[in-house]
Amino acid sequence: MSSTIDTADRPQVLRREFNLWSAFAFAFAFISPIVALYAIFGLALTAAGPSFWWGFALVFGGQFLVALVFATLVSRWPLEGSIYQWSRRLLGTGYGWFAGWAYMWTLVIAMATVALGAAGFVANIIGIEDPSGGTLALIALVILLGGTAINLIGRTALKVFMTASIVAEVIGSLGLGTWLLLFHRQQPLSVLFDGGGPGVDTWSWLSGPFLLAVAFIGFSFVGFESAGSIAEEVHEPRRHLPKAVLFSLTFIALVVAYSSLAIILAVPDFDALADQADPVYYTLTEALGAHIAKPVEVLFIIGFLASFLALQTSGSRVIWAYARDGALPGAGALARLRGEARIPALAILVTTVIGAALFGLSVVAGEIYTLMVNFTSGGFYLSFLFPLVGFLVVLLRRQWTPARFSLGAATLPVAAVAVVWAVLQFLNISWPRAAFEHRYLDWSVWIGIAVLVVLGASLFASVRGRITATGVIDEIEARDEEADR
């Protein structure tokens, strides 16, 4: 970033050290193919059988429309905090504040759950059998502190880790998938059309099991918007970020769908999966032998750690964007940037403290952790709805000014269908199906929303009078981007 930008009397300016590849790598790592596959494969397979695979095409189609809208928005407003910044400029400060509030907590809660997910694999690697909740929380805390250290070191360390993770994941996912398809295929392609089985009509399957599988798959195709969370750290963001948003979603979809197809066709016996806690691991060990266990778990750990880092970075940048606007208590301290690298250190440390607290809660009350896990997927789609609805309203009011990336005449229909898709998917995810022993866990998404609304309303009331006008930030960003060229 140019040192000619005077920041002595205005909000601090970040350094632009990321390029198109970095932004793509960041969004790719946010919801890595390995994390996405491992998180949803067993759930979706149990819900709808092997034909859950077609849900990938449905969810990708809907999310690609969302990505097109986000690419349009980030081209107009390439600002740190993405969803928060876009929503605020579309329908006002209050609207944007609650959009960012939902997004920020979704990111931080997802960060904590990913760290705990990685802890299970780390425990297996180091030989801890049947680890307790306390052990997993301790390992997750070590991961949290390590990730915090990488984030505090600077963007170079972050870029190196993200690039290494992509190489490992692509080689692992595509290479392993290809090997399974070529040498360990056990099922015919027709298995992809096995739905509810005999006696279950197509409509009953589509409206029940398949919809549930689509809800699970929805978690696989989020994170593409995170490229916008680091917008003010990217060179020429109006040119690069729309590409990063669209390419990351497309590439992740292809890798996850390909890997899932390979694993489905390599399953030796679907009936035997009912007795397996981890169908992915079971299928790989049956096909490749027990010796594959450690390398596969190492790949899982790399994917989880990369996802954790991207989530922590995104969460800290949303917090920093709020603080720069004066939209949080302690904004002056939170907005400060540390060192020559100009890192929002205190915002990163806030995510560390919150993550550690969530680990503690997961040990004290495991059901609270289940609430957080269930909320995460719905939280992303709720956050998406804020800028999607805001964009559609602005279009209908004929108040939109196209930016460098534009959909032209297709803008309004794409925006309208994207809103419909996001609403339906959010309701599908948040619908309180009877899935848990305790009924209130089925209401996880709505419980999380209620808590956030109550806390957010009181906090917003305390800061609304001192929030910086959008024009101030827009002017600084425009001058900074001009100096970067």
Coordinates of C-alpha atoms in Angstrom, one line a residue:
M1 CA 0.0 0.0 0.0
S2 CA 1.3 3.5 -0.8
S3 CA 2.8 5.3 2.2
T4 CA 1.5 8.6 0.8
I5 CA -1.9 8.0 2.3
D6 CA -2.2 10.2 5.4
T7 CA -4.0 8.3 8.1
A8 CA -3.2 10.6 11.0
D9 CA -6.6 12.2 11.2
R10 CA -8.8 9.5 9.6
P11 CA -9.5 5.8 10.1
Q12 CA -6.5 3.6 9.7
V13 CA -5.7 2.0 6.3
L14 CA -4.7 -1.6 5.8
R15 CA -1.8 -2.7 3.6
R16 CA -2.6 -4.3 0.2
E17 CA -0.5 -7.4 0.2
F18 CA -2.9 -9.9 -1.4
N19 CA -3.4 -10.5 -5.1
L20 CA -6.0 -12.4 -7.1
W21 CA -4.5 -15.8 -6.2
S22 CA -4.4 -14.9 -2.5
A23 CA -8.0 -13.8 -2.5
F24 CA -9.0 -17.0 -4.3
A25 CA -6.9 -19.2 -1.9
F26 CA -8.5 -17.4 1.0
A27 CA -12.0 -18.1 -0.1
F28 CA -11.1 -21.7 -1.2
A29 CA -9.6 -22.4 2.2
F30 CA -12.6 -20.9 4.1
I31 CA -14.7 -23.9 3.4
S32 CA -12.1 -26.4 2.1
P33 CA -13.2 -29.3 0.0
I34 CA -12.0 -31.8 2.6
V35 CA -13.9 -30.0 5.4
A36 CA -17.0 -29.7 3.3
L37 CA -16.9 -33.3 2.3
Y38 CA -16.2 -34.7 5.7
A39 CA -18.8 -32.5 7.4
I40 CA -21.7 -33.4 5.2
F41 CA -21.1 -36.7 3.5
G42 CA -22.3 -39.1 6.2
L43 CA -25.2 -36.8 7.2
A44 CA -26.4 -36.4 3.6
L45 CA -25.9 -40.1 2.8
T46 CA -28.0 -41.1 5.8
A47 CA -30.7 -38.6 5.0
A48 CA -31.2 -39.5 1.3
G49 CA -29.1 -42.4 0.2
P50 CA -26.5 -42.3 -2.5
S51 CA -28.7 -40.0 -4.7
F52 CA -28.1 -37.2 -2.3
W53 CA -25.2 -36.5 -4.8
W54 CA -27.6 -34.6 -7.1
G55 CA -28.1 -32.1 -4.3
F56 CA -24.6 -30.7 -5.1
A57 CA -25.9 -29.5 -8.5
L58 CA -29.0 -27.9 -7.0
V59 CA -27.1 -26.1 -4.2
F60 CA -24.3 -25.0 -6.5
G61 CA -26.8 -23.5 -9.0
G62 CA -28.5 -21.5 -6.2
Q63 CA -25.3 -20.4 -4.6
F64 CA -23.8 -19.4 -8.0
L65 CA -26.6 -16.9 -8.3
V66 CA -25.8 -15.6 -4.9
A67 CA -22.1 -15.4 -5.9
L68 CA -23.0 -13.3 -9.0
V69 CA -24.8 -10.8 -6.8
F70 CA -21.9 -10.7 -4.3
A71 CA -19.4 -10.3 -7.2
T72 CA -21.5 -7.3 -8.3
L73 CA -21.5 -5.8 -4.8
V74 CA -17.8 -6.3 -4.1
S75 CA -17.0 -4.6 -7.4
R76 CA -19.0 -1.6 -6.3
W77 CA -17.9 -1.6 -2.6
P78 CA -14.5 -3.5 -2.1
L79 CA -14.5 -2.8 1.6
E80 CA -13.3 -4.8 4.6
G81 CA -16.2 -6.6 6.2
S82 CA -18.1 -7.5 3.0
I83 CA -21.6 -8.4 4.1
Y84 CA -21.7 -5.7 6.8
Q85 CA -20.4 -3.0 4.4
W86 CA -22.6 -3.9 1.5
S87 CA -25.8 -4.1 3.5
R88 CA -25.1 -0.8 5.2
R89 CA -24.7 1.0 1.9
L90 CA -27.8 -0.7 0.4
L91 CA -30.4 -0.1 3.1
G92 CA -28.8 2.0 5.9
T93 CA -26.7 1.8 9.0
G94 CA -29.1 -0.1 11.2
Y95 CA -29.8 -2.7 8.5
G96 CA -26.1 -3.1 7.8
W97 CA -25.2 -3.3 11.5
F98 CA -27.4 -6.3 12.1
A99 CA -26.2 -8.0 8.9
G100 CA -22.7 -7.7 10.1
W101 CA -23.7 -8.8 13.6
A102 CA -25.1 -12.0 12.3
Y103 CA -22.2 -12.6 10.0
M104 CA -19.6 -11.9 12.6
W105 CA -21.0 -14.3 15.1
T106 CA -21.5 -17.0 12.5
L107 CA -17.8 -16.7 11.5
V108 CA -16.5 -16.9 15.1
I109 CA -18.8 -19.8 16.0
A110 CA -17.8 -21.6 12.8
M111 CA -14.2 -21.0 13.7
A112 CA -14.6 -22.6 17.1
T113 CA -16.4 -25.7 15.6
V114 CA -13.8 -26.2 12.9
A115 CA -11.0 -26.1 15.6
L116 CA -12.8 -28.7 17.6
G117 CA -13.3 -30.8 14.4
A118 CA -9.6 -30.6 13.8
A119 CA -8.9 -31.6 17.4
G120 CA -10.4 -35.0 16.9
F121 CA -8.0 -35.8 14.0
V122 CA -5.0 -34.5 15.9
A123 CA -6.0 -36.7 18.9
N124 CA -6.0 -39.8 16.6
I125 CA -2.7 -38.8 15.0
I126 CA -1.0 -38.5 18.4
G127 CA -2.5 -41.7 19.6
I128 CA -5.2 -40.5 22.0
E129 CA -8.1 -43.0 21.8
D130 CA -11.6 -41.9 22.7
P131 CA -10.6 -38.4 23.8
S132 CA -12.7 -36.6 26.4
G133 CA -14.4 -33.3 25.8
G134 CA -11.8 -31.6 27.9
T135 CA -9.0 -33.1 25.9
L136 CA -10.5 -32.0 22.6
A137 CA -11.1 -28.5 24.0
L138 CA -7.4 -28.3 25.0
I139 CA -6.2 -29.5 21.6
A140 CA -8.6 -27.0 20.0
L141 CA -7.1 -24.2 22.2
V142 CA -3.6 -25.1 21.0
I143 CA -4.9 -24.8 17.4
L144 CA -6.6 -21.5 18.2
L145 CA -3.4 -20.1 19.7
G146 CA -1.3 -21.4 16.8
G147 CA -3.7 -19.9 14.3
T148 CA -3.7 -16.6 16.2
A149 CA 0.1 -16.5 16.0
I150 CA 0.1 -17.0 12.3
N151 CA -2.5 -14.3 11.8
L152 CA -0.4 -11.9 14.0
I153 CA 2.8 -12.6 12.2
G154 CA 1.4 -11.0 9.0
R155 CA -0.1 -11.7 5.7
T156 CA 2.9 -13.5 4.2
A157 CA 2.6 -16.3 6.7
L158 CA -1.1 -16.5 6.0
K159 CA -0.5 -16.6 2.2
V160 CA 2.1 -19.4 2.5
F161 CA -0.2 -21.6 4.6
M162 CA -3.2 -21.0 2.4
T163 CA -1.2 -21.9 -0.8
A164 CA 0.2 -25.0 0.8
S165 CA -3.2 -26.1 2.0
I166 CA -4.7 -25.7 -1.5
V167 CA -1.9 -27.8 -3.1
A168 CA -2.3 -30.5 -0.4
E169 CA -6.1 -30.5 -0.7
V170 CA -6.3 -30.6 -4.5
I171 CA -3.7 -33.3 -4.8
G172 CA -5.4 -35.2 -2.0
S173 CA -9.0 -34.8 -3.1
L174 CA -8.6 -35.1 -6.9
G175 CA -5.8 -37.6 -6.7
L176 CA -7.5 -39.9 -4.2
G177 CA -10.8 -39.5 -6.0
T178 CA -9.3 -40.5 -9.3
W179 CA -7.5 -43.5 -7.8
L180 CA -10.8 -44.7 -6.3
L181 CA -12.7 -44.3 -9.6
L182 CA -10.0 -46.1 -11.6
F183 CA -9.1 -49.0 -9.2
H184 CA -11.7 -49.3 -6.4
R185 CA -15.1 -48.8 -7.9
Q186 CA -17.6 -51.1 -6.3
Q187 CA -21.0 -49.5 -7.4
P188 CA -22.6 -48.8 -10.8
L189 CA -23.5 -45.3 -11.7
S190 CA -27.2 -46.3 -11.3
V191 CA -26.7 -46.1 -7.5
L192 CA -26.9 -42.4 -7.9
F193 CA -30.6 -42.8 -8.7
D194 CA -31.3 -44.9 -5.6
G195 CA -33.5 -42.6 -3.5
G196 CA -35.8 -43.7 -0.7
G197 CA -35.9 -47.3 -1.8
P198 CA -38.8 -49.5 -2.7
G199 CA -42.2 -48.2 -1.6
V200 CA -41.2 -44.6 -1.4
D201 CA -42.6 -42.4 -4.2
T202 CA -40.5 -39.7 -5.9
W203 CA -42.3 -36.7 -4.4
S204 CA -42.1 -38.1 -0.8
W205 CA -38.4 -38.6 -1.3
L206 CA -37.8 -35.2 -2.8
S207 CA -39.8 -33.3 -0.2
G208 CA -38.4 -35.1 2.7
P209 CA -35.0 -36.9 2.6
F210 CA -33.6 -35.0 -0.3
L211 CA -34.5 -31.6 1.1
L212 CA -32.8 -32.6 4.4
A213 CA -29.7 -33.6 2.4
V214 CA -29.8 -30.3 0.6
A215 CA -29.8 -28.6 3.9
F216 CA -26.6 -30.4 4.9
I217 CA -25.0 -29.8 1.5
G218 CA -25.7 -26.1 2.0
F219 CA -22.7 -26.0 4.4
S220 CA -20.4 -27.0 1.6
F221 CA -21.0 -23.9 -0.6
V222 CA -20.4 -21.0 1.7
G223 CA -17.3 -19.0 2.2
F224 CA -16.9 -17.6 -1.3
E225 CA -18.0 -14.2 0.0
S226 CA -15.0 -14.2 2.4
A227 CA -12.8 -12.8 -0.5
G228 CA -14.7 -9.6 0.2
S229 CA -13.8 -9.7 3.9
I230 CA -10.2 -8.9 3.0
A231 CA -11.1 -6.5 0.2
E232 CA -8.9 -3.6 1.4
E233 CA -5.9 -5.9 1.6
V234 CA -6.1 -6.9 -2.1
H235 CA -4.5 -5.1 -5.0
E236 CA -7.0 -3.8 -7.6
P237 CA -10.0 -5.3 -5.7
R238 CA -12.6 -4.2 -8.2
R239 CA -10.9 -6.2 -10.9
H240 CA -9.8 -9.2 -8.8
L241 CA -12.4 -9.9 -6.2
P242 CA -15.4 -10.7 -8.5
K243 CA -13.2 -13.4 -10.1
A244 CA -12.1 -14.7 -6.7
V245 CA -15.7 -15.0 -5.5
L246 CA -16.9 -16.8 -8.6
F247 CA -13.9 -19.0 -9.2
S248 CA -13.6 -20.2 -5.6
L249 CA -17.2 -21.3 -5.4
T250 CA -17.0 -23.1 -8.8
F251 CA -13.7 -24.9 -8.0
I252 CA -14.9 -26.0 -4.6
A253 CA -18.1 -27.3 -6.0
L254 CA -16.3 -29.3 -8.7
V255 CA -13.8 -30.8 -6.2
V256 CA -16.4 -31.7 -3.6
A257 CA -18.8 -33.2 -6.1
Y258 CA -16.0 -35.2 -7.8
S259 CA -14.6 -36.5 -4.5
S260 CA -18.1 -37.4 -3.3
L261 CA -18.8 -39.3 -6.5
A262 CA -15.6 -41.3 -6.1
I263 CA -16.4 -42.2 -2.5
I264 CA -20.0 -43.2 -3.2
L265 CA -18.9 -45.5 -6.0
A266 CA -16.2 -47.0 -3.8
V267 CA -18.6 -48.0 -1.0
P268 CA -18.5 -51.8 -0.9
D269 CA -21.7 -52.2 1.1
F270 CA -24.2 -49.4 1.8
D271 CA -26.0 -51.5 4.4
A272 CA -22.7 -51.9 6.4
L273 CA -22.4 -48.1 6.6
A274 CA -25.2 -48.0 9.1
D275 CA -22.8 -49.4 11.7
Q276 CA -20.0 -47.0 10.9
A277 CA -19.5 -43.6 12.7
D278 CA -17.4 -42.3 9.8
P279 CA -18.5 -43.5 6.3
V280 CA -15.7 -41.6 4.6
Y281 CA -13.0 -43.1 6.7
Y282 CA -14.6 -46.6 6.5
T283 CA -14.8 -46.5 2.7
L284 CA -11.2 -45.3 2.3
T285 CA -9.8 -48.0 4.7
E286 CA -11.8 -50.7 3.0
A287 CA -10.6 -49.7 -0.4
L288 CA -7.0 -48.7 0.4
G289 CA -6.2 -50.5 3.7
A290 CA -5.6 -49.4 7.2
H291 CA -2.2 -47.9 6.2
I292 CA -4.0 -45.0 4.5
A293 CA -5.5 -43.8 7.8
K294 CA -2.6 -41.5 8.9
P295 CA -2.1 -39.8 5.5
V296 CA -5.8 -39.2 5.1
E297 CA -6.0 -37.8 8.6
V298 CA -3.1 -35.5 7.9
L299 CA -4.9 -34.2 4.9
F300 CA -8.0 -33.6 7.0
I301 CA -6.0 -31.7 9.6
I302 CA -4.5 -29.5 6.8
G303 CA -8.0 -28.7 5.5
F304 CA -9.4 -28.0 8.9
L305 CA -6.5 -25.7 9.9
A306 CA -6.7 -23.7 6.6
S307 CA -10.5 -23.3 7.1
F308 CA -9.9 -22.2 10.7
L309 CA -7.4 -19.6 9.7
A310 CA -9.7 -18.2 7.0
L311 CA -12.6 -18.1 9.4
Q312 CA -10.5 -16.3 12.1
T313 CA -9.2 -13.8 9.6
S314 CA -12.7 -13.1 8.2
G315 CA -14.1 -12.7 11.7
S316 CA -11.4 -10.4 12.8
R317 CA -11.8 -8.2 9.7
V318 CA -15.5 -7.8 10.3
I319 CA -14.8 -6.8 13.9
W320 CA -12.1 -4.3 12.7
A321 CA -14.5 -2.9 10.0
Y322 CA -17.1 -2.3 12.8
A323 CA -14.5 -0.7 15.0
R324 CA -13.2 1.7 12.3
D325 CA -16.8 2.9 11.9
G326 CA -17.1 3.4 15.6
A327 CA -19.9 0.7 15.7
L328 CA -18.6 -1.3 18.6
P329 CA -17.7 -0.5 22.2
G330 CA -13.9 0.1 22.5
A331 CA -13.8 1.0 18.8
G332 CA -10.7 3.2 19.2
A333 CA -8.6 0.3 20.5
L334 CA -10.1 -2.3 18.2
A335 CA -9.4 -0.2 15.1
R336 CA -5.7 0.2 15.8
L337 CA -3.3 -1.5 13.4
R338 CA -0.1 -3.0 14.6
G339 CA 3.4 -2.6 13.1
E340 CA 4.6 -2.1 9.6
A341 CA 2.3 -4.9 8.4
R342 CA -0.7 -3.0 9.8
I343 CA -2.4 -6.0 11.3
P344 CA -5.7 -5.5 13.3
A345 CA -4.1 -7.3 16.3
L346 CA -6.7 -6.6 18.9
A347 CA -9.5 -7.7 16.7
I348 CA -7.7 -11.0 16.1
L349 CA -7.2 -11.4 19.8
V350 CA -11.0 -10.8 20.4
T351 CA -11.7 -13.8 18.2
T352 CA -9.2 -15.8 20.2
V353 CA -10.9 -14.9 23.5
I354 CA -14.4 -15.7 22.2
G355 CA -13.1 -19.0 20.7
A356 CA -11.5 -20.1 24.0
A357 CA -14.8 -19.2 25.8
L358 CA -16.8 -21.4 23.4
F359 CA -14.4 -24.3 23.9
G360 CA -15.0 -23.9 27.7
L361 CA -18.8 -23.9 27.1
S362 CA -18.5 -27.1 25.0
V363 CA -16.9 -28.9 27.9
V364 CA -19.3 -27.7 30.5
A365 CA -22.4 -28.2 28.4
G366 CA -22.0 -30.3 25.3
E367 CA -25.5 -29.4 24.2
I368 CA -24.5 -25.8 23.9
Y369 CA -21.9 -26.9 21.5
T370 CA -24.5 -28.7 19.5
L371 CA -26.6 -25.5 19.4
M372 CA -23.6 -23.6 18.0
V373 CA -22.8 -26.2 15.4
N374 CA -26.4 -26.3 14.2
F375 CA -26.7 -22.5 14.1
T376 CA -23.6 -22.1 11.9
S377 CA -25.0 -23.3 8.5
G378 CA -28.3 -21.3 9.0
G379 CA -26.3 -18.3 10.2
F380 CA -24.5 -18.1 6.9
Y381 CA -27.7 -18.1 4.9
L382 CA -29.3 -15.6 7.2
S383 CA -26.3 -13.3 6.7
F384 CA -26.5 -13.8 2.9
L385 CA -30.1 -12.7 2.9
F386 CA -29.3 -9.2 4.2
P387 CA -27.3 -8.0 1.1
L388 CA -29.4 -10.0 -1.2
V389 CA -32.7 -8.5 -0.1
G390 CA -31.1 -5.0 0.1
F391 CA -29.7 -5.3 -3.4
L392 CA -33.1 -6.4 -4.8
V393 CA -34.9 -3.5 -3.0
V394 CA -32.4 -1.0 -4.5
L395 CA -32.8 -2.5 -8.0
L396 CA -36.6 -2.2 -7.7
R397 CA -36.2 1.4 -6.6
R398 CA -34.0 2.0 -9.7
Q399 CA -31.3 3.4 -7.5
W400 CA -28.5 1.0 -8.5
T401 CA -25.4 2.3 -10.2
P402 CA -23.4 -0.5 -11.9
A403 CA -19.7 -0.9 -11.2
R404 CA -16.9 -2.6 -13.1
F405 CA -18.4 -6.0 -12.8
S406 CA -22.1 -6.0 -14.0
L407 CA -24.7 -8.5 -15.0
G408 CA -26.4 -6.0 -17.3
A409 CA -30.0 -6.7 -18.2
A410 CA -29.8 -10.0 -16.2
T411 CA -29.1 -8.2 -12.9
L412 CA -32.7 -8.0 -11.7
P413 CA -33.8 -11.5 -12.6
V414 CA -30.6 -13.0 -11.1
A415 CA -31.1 -11.0 -7.9
A416 CA -34.7 -12.0 -7.6
V417 CA -34.1 -15.7 -8.0
A418 CA -31.1 -15.5 -5.7
V419 CA -33.3 -14.1 -3.0
V420 CA -35.9 -16.8 -3.5
W421 CA -33.2 -19.5 -3.4
A422 CA -31.6 -18.1 -0.2
V423 CA -35.0 -17.7 1.6
L424 CA -36.0 -21.3 0.7
Q425 CA -32.6 -22.7 1.7
F426 CA -32.5 -20.8 5.0
L427 CA -36.0 -22.1 5.9
N428 CA -34.9 -25.6 4.8
I429 CA -31.9 -25.4 7.1
S430 CA -33.7 -23.8 10.0
W431 CA -36.8 -25.9 9.9
P432 CA -37.2 -27.5 13.3
R433 CA -37.3 -31.1 12.1
A434 CA -37.3 -33.7 14.9
A435 CA -33.7 -34.8 14.6
F436 CA -32.4 -34.6 18.2
E437 CA -33.2 -36.3 21.5
H438 CA -33.9 -32.9 23.1
R439 CA -36.6 -31.0 21.1
Y440 CA -35.0 -27.6 21.7
L441 CA -31.9 -28.6 19.8
D442 CA -34.2 -28.8 16.7
W443 CA -34.7 -25.1 17.2
S444 CA -31.0 -24.3 17.2
V445 CA -31.0 -21.7 14.4
W446 CA -34.0 -19.8 15.8
I447 CA -32.6 -19.9 19.4
G448 CA -29.3 -18.5 18.1
I449 CA -31.2 -15.8 16.2
A450 CA -33.2 -14.8 19.2
V451 CA -30.1 -14.5 21.4
L452 CA -28.3 -12.4 18.7
V453 CA -31.3 -10.1 18.3
V454 CA -31.5 -9.4 22.0
L455 CA -27.8 -8.8 22.5
G456 CA -27.5 -6.9 19.2
A457 CA -30.4 -4.6 19.9
S458 CA -29.0 -3.4 23.2
L459 CA -25.5 -3.0 21.8
F460 CA -26.6 -1.1 18.7
A461 CA -28.6 1.3 20.9
S462 CA -25.4 2.2 22.7
V463 CA -23.3 2.9 19.7
R464 CA -25.6 4.1 16.9
G465 CA -25.1 7.8 17.7
R466 CA -21.3 7.7 17.0
I467 CA -21.1 5.5 13.9
T468 CA -19.0 7.1 11.2
A469 CA -20.8 8.1 7.9
T470 CA -20.3 5.7 5.0
G471 CA -19.0 8.5 2.8
V472 CA -15.9 9.0 5.0
I473 CA -14.8 5.3 4.6
D474 CA -15.7 5.3 0.9
E475 CA -13.5 8.3 0.2
I476 CA -10.5 6.8 2.1
E477 CA -10.9 3.5 0.3
A478 CA -11.1 5.1 -3.1
R479 CA -8.0 7.2 -2.5
D480 CA -6.1 4.3 -1.2
E481 CA -7.1 2.1 -4.1
E482 CA -6.1 4.8 -6.5
A483 CA -2.7 5.1 -4.8
D484 CA -2.3 1.3 -5.1
R485 CA -2.5 1.4 -8.9

